[in-house]
PDB file of C-alpha atoms in Angstrom:
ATOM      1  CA  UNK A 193       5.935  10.591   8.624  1.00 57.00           C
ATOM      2  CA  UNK A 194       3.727   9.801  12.031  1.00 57.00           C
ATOM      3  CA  UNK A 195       0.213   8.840   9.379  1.00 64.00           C
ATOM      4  CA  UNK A 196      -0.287   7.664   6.082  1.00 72.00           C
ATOM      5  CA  UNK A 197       0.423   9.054   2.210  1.00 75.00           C
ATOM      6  CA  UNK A 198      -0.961   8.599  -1.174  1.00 76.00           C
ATOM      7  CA  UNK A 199       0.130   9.448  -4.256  1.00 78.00           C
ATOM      8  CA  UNK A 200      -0.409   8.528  -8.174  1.00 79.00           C
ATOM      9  CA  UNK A 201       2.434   7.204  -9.953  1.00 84.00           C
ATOM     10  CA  UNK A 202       1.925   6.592 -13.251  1.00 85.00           C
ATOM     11  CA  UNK A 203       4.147   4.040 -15.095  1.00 86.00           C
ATOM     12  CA  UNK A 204       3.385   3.998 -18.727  1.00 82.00           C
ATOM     13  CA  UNK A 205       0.021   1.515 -18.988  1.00 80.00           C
ATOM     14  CA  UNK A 206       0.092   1.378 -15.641  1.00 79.00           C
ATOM     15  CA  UNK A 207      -1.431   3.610 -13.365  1.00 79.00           C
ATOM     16  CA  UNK A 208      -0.029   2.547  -9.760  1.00 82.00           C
ATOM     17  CA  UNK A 209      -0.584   4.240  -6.273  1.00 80.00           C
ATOM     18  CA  UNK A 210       2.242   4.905  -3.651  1.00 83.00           C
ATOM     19  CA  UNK A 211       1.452   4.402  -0.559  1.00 80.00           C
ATOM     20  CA  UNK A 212       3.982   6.234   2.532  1.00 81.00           C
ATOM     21  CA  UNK A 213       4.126   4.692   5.459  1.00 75.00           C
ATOM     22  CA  UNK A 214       5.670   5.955   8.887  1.00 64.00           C
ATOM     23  CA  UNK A 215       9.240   4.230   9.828  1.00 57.00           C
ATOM     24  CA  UNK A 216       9.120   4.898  13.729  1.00 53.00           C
ATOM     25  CA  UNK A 217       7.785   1.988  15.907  1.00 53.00           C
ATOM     26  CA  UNK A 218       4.880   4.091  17.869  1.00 48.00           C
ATOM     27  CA  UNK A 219       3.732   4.105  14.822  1.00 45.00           C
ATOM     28  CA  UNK A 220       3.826   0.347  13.163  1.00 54.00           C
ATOM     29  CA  UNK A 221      -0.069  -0.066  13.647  1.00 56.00           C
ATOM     30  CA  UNK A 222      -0.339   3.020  10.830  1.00 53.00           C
ATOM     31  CA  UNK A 223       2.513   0.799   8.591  1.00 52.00           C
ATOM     32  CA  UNK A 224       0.174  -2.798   8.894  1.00 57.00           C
ATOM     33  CA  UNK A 225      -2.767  -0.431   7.564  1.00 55.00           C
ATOM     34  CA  UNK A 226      -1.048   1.025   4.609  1.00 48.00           C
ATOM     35  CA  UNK A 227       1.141  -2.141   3.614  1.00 56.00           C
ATOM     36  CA  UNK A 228      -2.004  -4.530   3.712  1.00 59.00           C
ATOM     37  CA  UNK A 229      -2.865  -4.987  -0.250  1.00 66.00           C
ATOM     38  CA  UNK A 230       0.276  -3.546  -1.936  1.00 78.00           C
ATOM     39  CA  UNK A 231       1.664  -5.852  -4.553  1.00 84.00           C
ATOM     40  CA  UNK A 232       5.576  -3.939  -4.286  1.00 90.00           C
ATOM     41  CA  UNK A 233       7.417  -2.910  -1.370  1.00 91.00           C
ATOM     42  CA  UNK A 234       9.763  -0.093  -1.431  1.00 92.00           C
ATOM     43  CA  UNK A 235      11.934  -0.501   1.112  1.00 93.00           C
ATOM     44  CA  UNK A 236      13.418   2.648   2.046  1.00 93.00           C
ATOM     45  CA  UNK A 237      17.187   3.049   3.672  1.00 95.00           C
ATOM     46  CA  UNK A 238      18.757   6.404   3.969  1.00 96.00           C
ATOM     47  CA  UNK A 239      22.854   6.078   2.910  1.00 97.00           C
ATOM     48  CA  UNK A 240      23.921   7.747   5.537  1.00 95.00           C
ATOM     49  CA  UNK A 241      22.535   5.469   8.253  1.00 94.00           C
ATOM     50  CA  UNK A 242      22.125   1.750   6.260  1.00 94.00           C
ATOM     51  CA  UNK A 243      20.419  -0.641   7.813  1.00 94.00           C
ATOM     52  CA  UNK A 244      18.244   0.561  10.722  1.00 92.00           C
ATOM     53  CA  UNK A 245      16.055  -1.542  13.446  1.00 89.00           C
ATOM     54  CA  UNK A 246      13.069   0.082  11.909  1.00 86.00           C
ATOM     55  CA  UNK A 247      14.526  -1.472   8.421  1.00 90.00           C
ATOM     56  CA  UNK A 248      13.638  -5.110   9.771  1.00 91.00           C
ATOM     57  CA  UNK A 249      10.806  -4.351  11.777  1.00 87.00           C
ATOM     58  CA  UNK A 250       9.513  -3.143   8.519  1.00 85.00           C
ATOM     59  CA  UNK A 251      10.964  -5.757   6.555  1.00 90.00           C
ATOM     60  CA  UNK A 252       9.629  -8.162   9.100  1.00 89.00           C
ATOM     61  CA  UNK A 253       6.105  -6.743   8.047  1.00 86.00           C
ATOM     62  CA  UNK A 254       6.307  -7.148   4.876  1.00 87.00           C
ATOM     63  CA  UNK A 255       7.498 -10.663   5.076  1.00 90.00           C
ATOM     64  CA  UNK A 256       4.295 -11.469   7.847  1.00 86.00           C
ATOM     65  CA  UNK A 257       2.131  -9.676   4.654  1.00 82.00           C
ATOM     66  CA  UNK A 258       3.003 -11.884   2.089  1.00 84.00           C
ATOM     67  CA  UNK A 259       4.048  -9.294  -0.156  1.00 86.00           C
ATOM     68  CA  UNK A 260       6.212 -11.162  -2.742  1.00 88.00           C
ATOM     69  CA  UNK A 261       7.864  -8.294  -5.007  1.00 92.00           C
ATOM     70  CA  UNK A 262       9.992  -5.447  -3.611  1.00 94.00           C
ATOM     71  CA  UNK A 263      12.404  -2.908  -4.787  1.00 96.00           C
ATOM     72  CA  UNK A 264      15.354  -1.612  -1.734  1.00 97.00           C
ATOM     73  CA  UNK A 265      16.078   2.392  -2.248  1.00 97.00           C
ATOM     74  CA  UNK A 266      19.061   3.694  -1.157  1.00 97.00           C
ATOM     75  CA  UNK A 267      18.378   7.089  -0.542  1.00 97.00           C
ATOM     76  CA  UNK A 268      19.977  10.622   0.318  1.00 97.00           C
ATOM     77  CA  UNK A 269      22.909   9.076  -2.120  1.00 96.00           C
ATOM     78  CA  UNK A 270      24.356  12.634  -2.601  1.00 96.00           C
ATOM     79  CA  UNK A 271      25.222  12.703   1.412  1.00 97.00           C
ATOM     80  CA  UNK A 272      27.766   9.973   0.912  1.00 96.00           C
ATOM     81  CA  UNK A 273      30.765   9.634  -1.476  1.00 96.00           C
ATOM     82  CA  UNK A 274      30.822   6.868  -3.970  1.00 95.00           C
ATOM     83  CA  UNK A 275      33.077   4.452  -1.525  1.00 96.00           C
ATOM     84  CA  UNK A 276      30.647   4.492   1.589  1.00 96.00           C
ATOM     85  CA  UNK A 277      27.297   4.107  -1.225  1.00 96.00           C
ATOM     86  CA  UNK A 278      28.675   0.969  -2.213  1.00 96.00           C
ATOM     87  CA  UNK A 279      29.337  -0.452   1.163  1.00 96.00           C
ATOM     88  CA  UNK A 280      25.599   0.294   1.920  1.00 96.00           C
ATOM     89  CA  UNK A 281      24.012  -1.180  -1.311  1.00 96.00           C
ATOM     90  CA  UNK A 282      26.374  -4.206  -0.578  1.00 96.00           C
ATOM     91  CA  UNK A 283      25.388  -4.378   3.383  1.00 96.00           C
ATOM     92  CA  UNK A 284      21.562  -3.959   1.668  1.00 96.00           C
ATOM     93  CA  UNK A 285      21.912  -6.725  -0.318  1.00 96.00           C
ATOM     94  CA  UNK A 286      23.623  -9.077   1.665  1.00 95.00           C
ATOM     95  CA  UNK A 287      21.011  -8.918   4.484  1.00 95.00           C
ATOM     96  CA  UNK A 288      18.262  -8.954   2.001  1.00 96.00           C
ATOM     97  CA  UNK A 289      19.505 -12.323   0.364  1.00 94.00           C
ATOM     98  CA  UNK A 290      17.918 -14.187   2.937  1.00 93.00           C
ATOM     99  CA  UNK A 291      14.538 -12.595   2.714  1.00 94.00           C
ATOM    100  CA  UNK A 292      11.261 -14.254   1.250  1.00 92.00           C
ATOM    101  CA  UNK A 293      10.947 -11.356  -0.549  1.00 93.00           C
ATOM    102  CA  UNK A 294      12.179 -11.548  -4.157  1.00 94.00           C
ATOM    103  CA  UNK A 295      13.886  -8.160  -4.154  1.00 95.00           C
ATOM    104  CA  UNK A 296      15.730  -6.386  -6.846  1.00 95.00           C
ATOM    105  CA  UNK A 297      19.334  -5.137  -6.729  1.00 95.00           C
ATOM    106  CA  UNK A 298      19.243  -2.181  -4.546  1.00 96.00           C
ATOM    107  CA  UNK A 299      18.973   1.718  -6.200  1.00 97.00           C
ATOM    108  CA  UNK A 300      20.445   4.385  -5.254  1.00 97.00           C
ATOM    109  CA  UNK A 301      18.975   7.712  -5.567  1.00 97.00           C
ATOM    110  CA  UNK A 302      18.488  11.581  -4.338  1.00 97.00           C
ATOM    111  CA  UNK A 303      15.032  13.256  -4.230  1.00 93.00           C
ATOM    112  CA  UNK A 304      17.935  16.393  -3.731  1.00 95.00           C
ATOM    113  CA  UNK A 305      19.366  16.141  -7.268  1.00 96.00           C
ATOM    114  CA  UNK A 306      17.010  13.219  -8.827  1.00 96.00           C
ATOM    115  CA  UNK A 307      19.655  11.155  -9.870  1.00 96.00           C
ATOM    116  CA  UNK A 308      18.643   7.966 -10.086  1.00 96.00           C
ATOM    117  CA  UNK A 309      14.882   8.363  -9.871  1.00 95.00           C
ATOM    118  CA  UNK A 310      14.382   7.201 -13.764  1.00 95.00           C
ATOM    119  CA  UNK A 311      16.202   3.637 -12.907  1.00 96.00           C
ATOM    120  CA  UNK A 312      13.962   3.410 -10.081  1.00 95.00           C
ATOM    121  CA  UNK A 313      10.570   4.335 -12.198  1.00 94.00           C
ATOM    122  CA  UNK A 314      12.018   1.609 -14.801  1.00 94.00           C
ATOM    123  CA  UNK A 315      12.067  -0.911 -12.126  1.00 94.00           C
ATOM    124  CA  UNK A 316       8.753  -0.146 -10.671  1.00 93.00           C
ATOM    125  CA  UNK A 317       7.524  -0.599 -14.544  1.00 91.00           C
ATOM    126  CA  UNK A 318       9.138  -3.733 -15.397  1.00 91.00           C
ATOM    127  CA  UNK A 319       7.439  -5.270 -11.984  1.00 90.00           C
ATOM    128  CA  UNK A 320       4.522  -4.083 -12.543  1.00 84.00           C
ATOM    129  CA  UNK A 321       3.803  -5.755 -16.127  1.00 79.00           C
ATOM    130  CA  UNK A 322       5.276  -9.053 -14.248  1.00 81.00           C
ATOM    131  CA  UNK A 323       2.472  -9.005 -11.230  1.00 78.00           C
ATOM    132  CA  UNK A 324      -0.261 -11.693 -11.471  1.00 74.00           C
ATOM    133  CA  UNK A 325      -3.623 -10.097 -11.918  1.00 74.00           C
ATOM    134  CA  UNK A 326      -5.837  -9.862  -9.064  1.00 72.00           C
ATOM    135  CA  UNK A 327      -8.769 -11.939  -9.160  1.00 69.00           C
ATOM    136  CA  UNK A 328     -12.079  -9.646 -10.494  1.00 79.00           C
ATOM    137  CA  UNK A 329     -14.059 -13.247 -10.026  1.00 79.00           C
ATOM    138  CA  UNK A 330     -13.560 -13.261  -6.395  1.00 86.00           C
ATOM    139  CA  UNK A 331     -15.232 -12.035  -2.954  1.00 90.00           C
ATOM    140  CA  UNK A 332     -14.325  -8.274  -2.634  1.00 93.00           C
ATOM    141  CA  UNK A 333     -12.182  -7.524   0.118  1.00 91.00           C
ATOM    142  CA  UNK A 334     -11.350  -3.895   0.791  1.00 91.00           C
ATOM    143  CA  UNK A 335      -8.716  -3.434   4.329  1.00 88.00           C
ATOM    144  CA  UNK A 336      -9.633   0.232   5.482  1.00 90.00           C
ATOM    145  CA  UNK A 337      -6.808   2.578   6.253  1.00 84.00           C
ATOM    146  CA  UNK A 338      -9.170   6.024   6.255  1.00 87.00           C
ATOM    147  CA  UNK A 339     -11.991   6.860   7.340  1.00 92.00           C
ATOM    148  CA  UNK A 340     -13.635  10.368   6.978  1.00 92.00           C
ATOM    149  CA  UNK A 341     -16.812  12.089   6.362  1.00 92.00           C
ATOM    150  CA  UNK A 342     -17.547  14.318   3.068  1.00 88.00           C
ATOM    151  CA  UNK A 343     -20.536  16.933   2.463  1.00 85.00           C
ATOM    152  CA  UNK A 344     -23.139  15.206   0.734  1.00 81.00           C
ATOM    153  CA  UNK A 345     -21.172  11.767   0.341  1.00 82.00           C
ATOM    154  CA  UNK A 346     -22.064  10.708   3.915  1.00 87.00           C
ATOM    155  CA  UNK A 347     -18.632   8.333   5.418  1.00 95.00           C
ATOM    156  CA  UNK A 348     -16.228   7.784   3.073  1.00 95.00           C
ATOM    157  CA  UNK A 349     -13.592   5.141   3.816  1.00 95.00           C
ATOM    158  CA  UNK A 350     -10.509   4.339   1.655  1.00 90.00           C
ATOM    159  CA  UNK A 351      -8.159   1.947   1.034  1.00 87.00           C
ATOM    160  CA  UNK A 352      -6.248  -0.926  -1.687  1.00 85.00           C
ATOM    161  CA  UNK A 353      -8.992  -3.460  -3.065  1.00 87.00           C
ATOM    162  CA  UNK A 354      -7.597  -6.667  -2.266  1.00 84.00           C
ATOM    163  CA  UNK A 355     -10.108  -8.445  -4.384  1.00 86.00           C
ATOM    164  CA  UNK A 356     -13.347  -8.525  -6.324  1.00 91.00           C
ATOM    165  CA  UNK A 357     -14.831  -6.264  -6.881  1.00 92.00           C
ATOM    166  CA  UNK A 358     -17.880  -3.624  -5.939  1.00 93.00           C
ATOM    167  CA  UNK A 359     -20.187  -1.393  -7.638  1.00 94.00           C
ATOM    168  CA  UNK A 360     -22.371   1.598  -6.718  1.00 95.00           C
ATOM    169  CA  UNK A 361     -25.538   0.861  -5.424  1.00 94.00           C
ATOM    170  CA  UNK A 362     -24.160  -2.723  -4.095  1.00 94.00           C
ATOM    171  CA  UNK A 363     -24.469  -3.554  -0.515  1.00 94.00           C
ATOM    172  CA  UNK A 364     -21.205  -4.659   1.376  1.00 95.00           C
ATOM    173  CA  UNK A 365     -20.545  -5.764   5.311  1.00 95.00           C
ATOM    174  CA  UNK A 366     -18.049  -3.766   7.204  1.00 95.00           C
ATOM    175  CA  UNK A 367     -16.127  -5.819   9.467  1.00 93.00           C
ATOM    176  CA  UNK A 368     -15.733  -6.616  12.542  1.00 92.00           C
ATOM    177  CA  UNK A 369     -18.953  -4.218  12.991  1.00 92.00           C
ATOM    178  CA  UNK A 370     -20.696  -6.819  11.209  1.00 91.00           C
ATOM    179  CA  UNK A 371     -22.718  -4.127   9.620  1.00 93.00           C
ATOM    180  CA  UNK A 372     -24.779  -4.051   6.133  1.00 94.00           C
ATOM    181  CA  UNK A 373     -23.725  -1.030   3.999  1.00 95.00           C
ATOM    182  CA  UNK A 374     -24.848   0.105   0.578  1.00 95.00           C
ATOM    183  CA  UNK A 375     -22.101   2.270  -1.733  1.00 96.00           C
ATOM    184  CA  UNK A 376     -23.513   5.563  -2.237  1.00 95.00           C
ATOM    185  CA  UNK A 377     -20.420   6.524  -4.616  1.00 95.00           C
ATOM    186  CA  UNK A 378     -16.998   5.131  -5.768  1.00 96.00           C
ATOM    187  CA  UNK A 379     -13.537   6.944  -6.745  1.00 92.00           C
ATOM    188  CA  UNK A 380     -10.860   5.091  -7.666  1.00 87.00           C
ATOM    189  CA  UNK A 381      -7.524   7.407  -7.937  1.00 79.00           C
ATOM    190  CA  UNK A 382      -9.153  10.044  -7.025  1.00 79.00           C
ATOM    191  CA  UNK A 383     -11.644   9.634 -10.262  1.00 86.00           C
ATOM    192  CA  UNK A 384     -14.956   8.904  -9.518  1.00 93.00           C
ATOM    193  CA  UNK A 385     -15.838   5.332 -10.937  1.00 94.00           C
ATOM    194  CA  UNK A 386     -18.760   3.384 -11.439  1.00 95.00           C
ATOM    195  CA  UNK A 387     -16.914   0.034 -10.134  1.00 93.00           C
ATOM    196  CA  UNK A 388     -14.144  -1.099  -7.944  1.00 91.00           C
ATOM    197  CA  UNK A 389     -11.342  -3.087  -8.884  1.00 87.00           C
ATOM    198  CA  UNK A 390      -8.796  -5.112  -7.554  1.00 85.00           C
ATOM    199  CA  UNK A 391      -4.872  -3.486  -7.193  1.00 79.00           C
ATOM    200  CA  UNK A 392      -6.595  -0.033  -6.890  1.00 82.00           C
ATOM    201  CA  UNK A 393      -6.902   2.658  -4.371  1.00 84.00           C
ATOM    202  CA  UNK A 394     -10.305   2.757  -3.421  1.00 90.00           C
ATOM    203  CA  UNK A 395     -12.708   5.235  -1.790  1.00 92.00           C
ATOM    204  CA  UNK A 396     -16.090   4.270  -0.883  1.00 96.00           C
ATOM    205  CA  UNK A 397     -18.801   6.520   0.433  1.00 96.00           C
ATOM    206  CA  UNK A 398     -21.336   4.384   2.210  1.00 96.00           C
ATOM    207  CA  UNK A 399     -24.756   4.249   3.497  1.00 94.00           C
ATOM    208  CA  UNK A 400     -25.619   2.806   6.981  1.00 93.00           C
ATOM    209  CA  UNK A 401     -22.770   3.580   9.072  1.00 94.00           C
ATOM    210  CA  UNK A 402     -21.193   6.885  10.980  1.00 94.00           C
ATOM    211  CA  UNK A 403     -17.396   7.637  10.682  1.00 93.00           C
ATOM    212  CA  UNK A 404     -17.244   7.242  15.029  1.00 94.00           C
ATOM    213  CA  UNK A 405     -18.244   3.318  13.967  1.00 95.00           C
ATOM    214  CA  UNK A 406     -15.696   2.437  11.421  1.00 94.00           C
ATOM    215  CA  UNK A 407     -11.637   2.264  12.751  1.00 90.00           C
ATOM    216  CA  UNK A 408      -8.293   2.141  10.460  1.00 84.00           C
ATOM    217  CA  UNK A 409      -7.640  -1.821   9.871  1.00 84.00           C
ATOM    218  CA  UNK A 410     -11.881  -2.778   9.955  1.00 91.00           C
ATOM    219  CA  UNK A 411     -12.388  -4.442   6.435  1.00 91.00           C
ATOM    220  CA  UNK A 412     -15.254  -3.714   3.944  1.00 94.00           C
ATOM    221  CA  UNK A 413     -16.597  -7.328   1.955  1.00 93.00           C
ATOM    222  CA  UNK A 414     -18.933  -9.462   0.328  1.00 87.00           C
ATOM    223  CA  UNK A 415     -18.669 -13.016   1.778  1.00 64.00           C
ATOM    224  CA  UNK A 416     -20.260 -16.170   1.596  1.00 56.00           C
ATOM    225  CA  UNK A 417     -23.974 -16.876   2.329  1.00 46.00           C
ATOM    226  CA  UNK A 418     -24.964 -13.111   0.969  1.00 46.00           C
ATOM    227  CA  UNK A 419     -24.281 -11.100  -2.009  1.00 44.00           C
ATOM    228  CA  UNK A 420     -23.548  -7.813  -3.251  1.00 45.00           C
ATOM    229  CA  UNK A 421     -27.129  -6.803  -4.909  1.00 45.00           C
ATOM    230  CA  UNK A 422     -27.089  -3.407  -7.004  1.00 42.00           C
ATOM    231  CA  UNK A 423     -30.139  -1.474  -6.636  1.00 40.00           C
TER     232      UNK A 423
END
């Protein structure tokens, strides 16, 4: 992966996002982009390799994020025999002890085969109905990680609301451009919505701005001293 993923994932009541980011260091600016606003980190370690240098630059990241919640996946499990699997989830876990991160027991699994995709699913569920909330009351912060432009929607820039929250026809400032936007439309998952929330994937088209203007890691908000006013 050299650029960013999305996918849906639901998880019963939950309807979460995945977001893939690239492992190689040319590319860690494209990681910080993706990683900024997830509440779970997936930590990803192929079995027949363990513990990599991009495994704790990444790690480092996530740590530097704040990101309190993760889950370590052992993956490519049918590669390895059952003796050299459990000296990985054990090298895994011992380096991970030390972390800020509160991580669960590592999972093994195989996108081959599928086995143990279900345990990880389960553990992605039970975190999720243990996250705090994200605050609805307060400023709306959205860190940009796409930027296009659509037929009739004008630029459209995406990303995971951090906070607050937006509606259609509000205005918000795109920053470090310092510019004054209005949001011409809203999807969130890919569903068109007549409001942002927080812990969602977000796409906003907006008014004022050209794509050339607006760069991967500029931040849409509201902010003090101005607010959001629907029209």
């Amino acid at each position: 992966t050299i650029d960013l993923g999305f996918a849906p994932l639901p998880l019963g009541d939950v309807q979460a996002s995945v977001v893939d980011v690239p492992g190689h260091e040319a590319f860690v600016k494209n990681m910080l982009a993706g990683a900024t606003g997830i509440d779970v980190a997936l930590l990803v370690i192929a079995a027949d390799e363990g513990v990599m240098p991009q495994t704790e630059e990444h790690l480092a990241i996530v740590e530097l994020l704040g990101v309190r919640r993760g889950v370590p996946v052992v993956t490519k499990r049918d590669l390895v025999d059952d003796e050299w699997l459990a000296l990985v989830r054990t090298e895994v876990a011992a380096r991970l002890k030390t972390s800020r991160v509160r991580w669960e027991p590592p999972l093994a699994v195989s996108a081959l085969t599928g086995q143990g995709l279900d345990e990880l699913r389960a553990a992605l569920a039970g975190l999720a109905g243990d996250l705090p909330e994200r605050p609805e009351a307060d400023l709306f912060r959205l860190p940009i990680d796409r930027v296009f432009a659509v037929a009739g929607a004008g630029t459209v820039v995406t990303g995971s609301t951090w906070s607050g929250t937006v509606a259609v026809g509000d205005s918000v400032r795109v920053l470090p451009l310092d510019r004054e936007v209005r949001v011409r439309s809203i999807e969130v998952h890919g569903e068109a919505a007549e409001r942002a929330v927080p812990g969602r994937r977000t796409a906003l088209a907006l008014v004022g701005v050209d794509k050339e203007e607006i760069e991967r890691g500029h931040v849409a908000v509201t902010g003090p001293g101005w607010v959001a006013t629907t029209t």
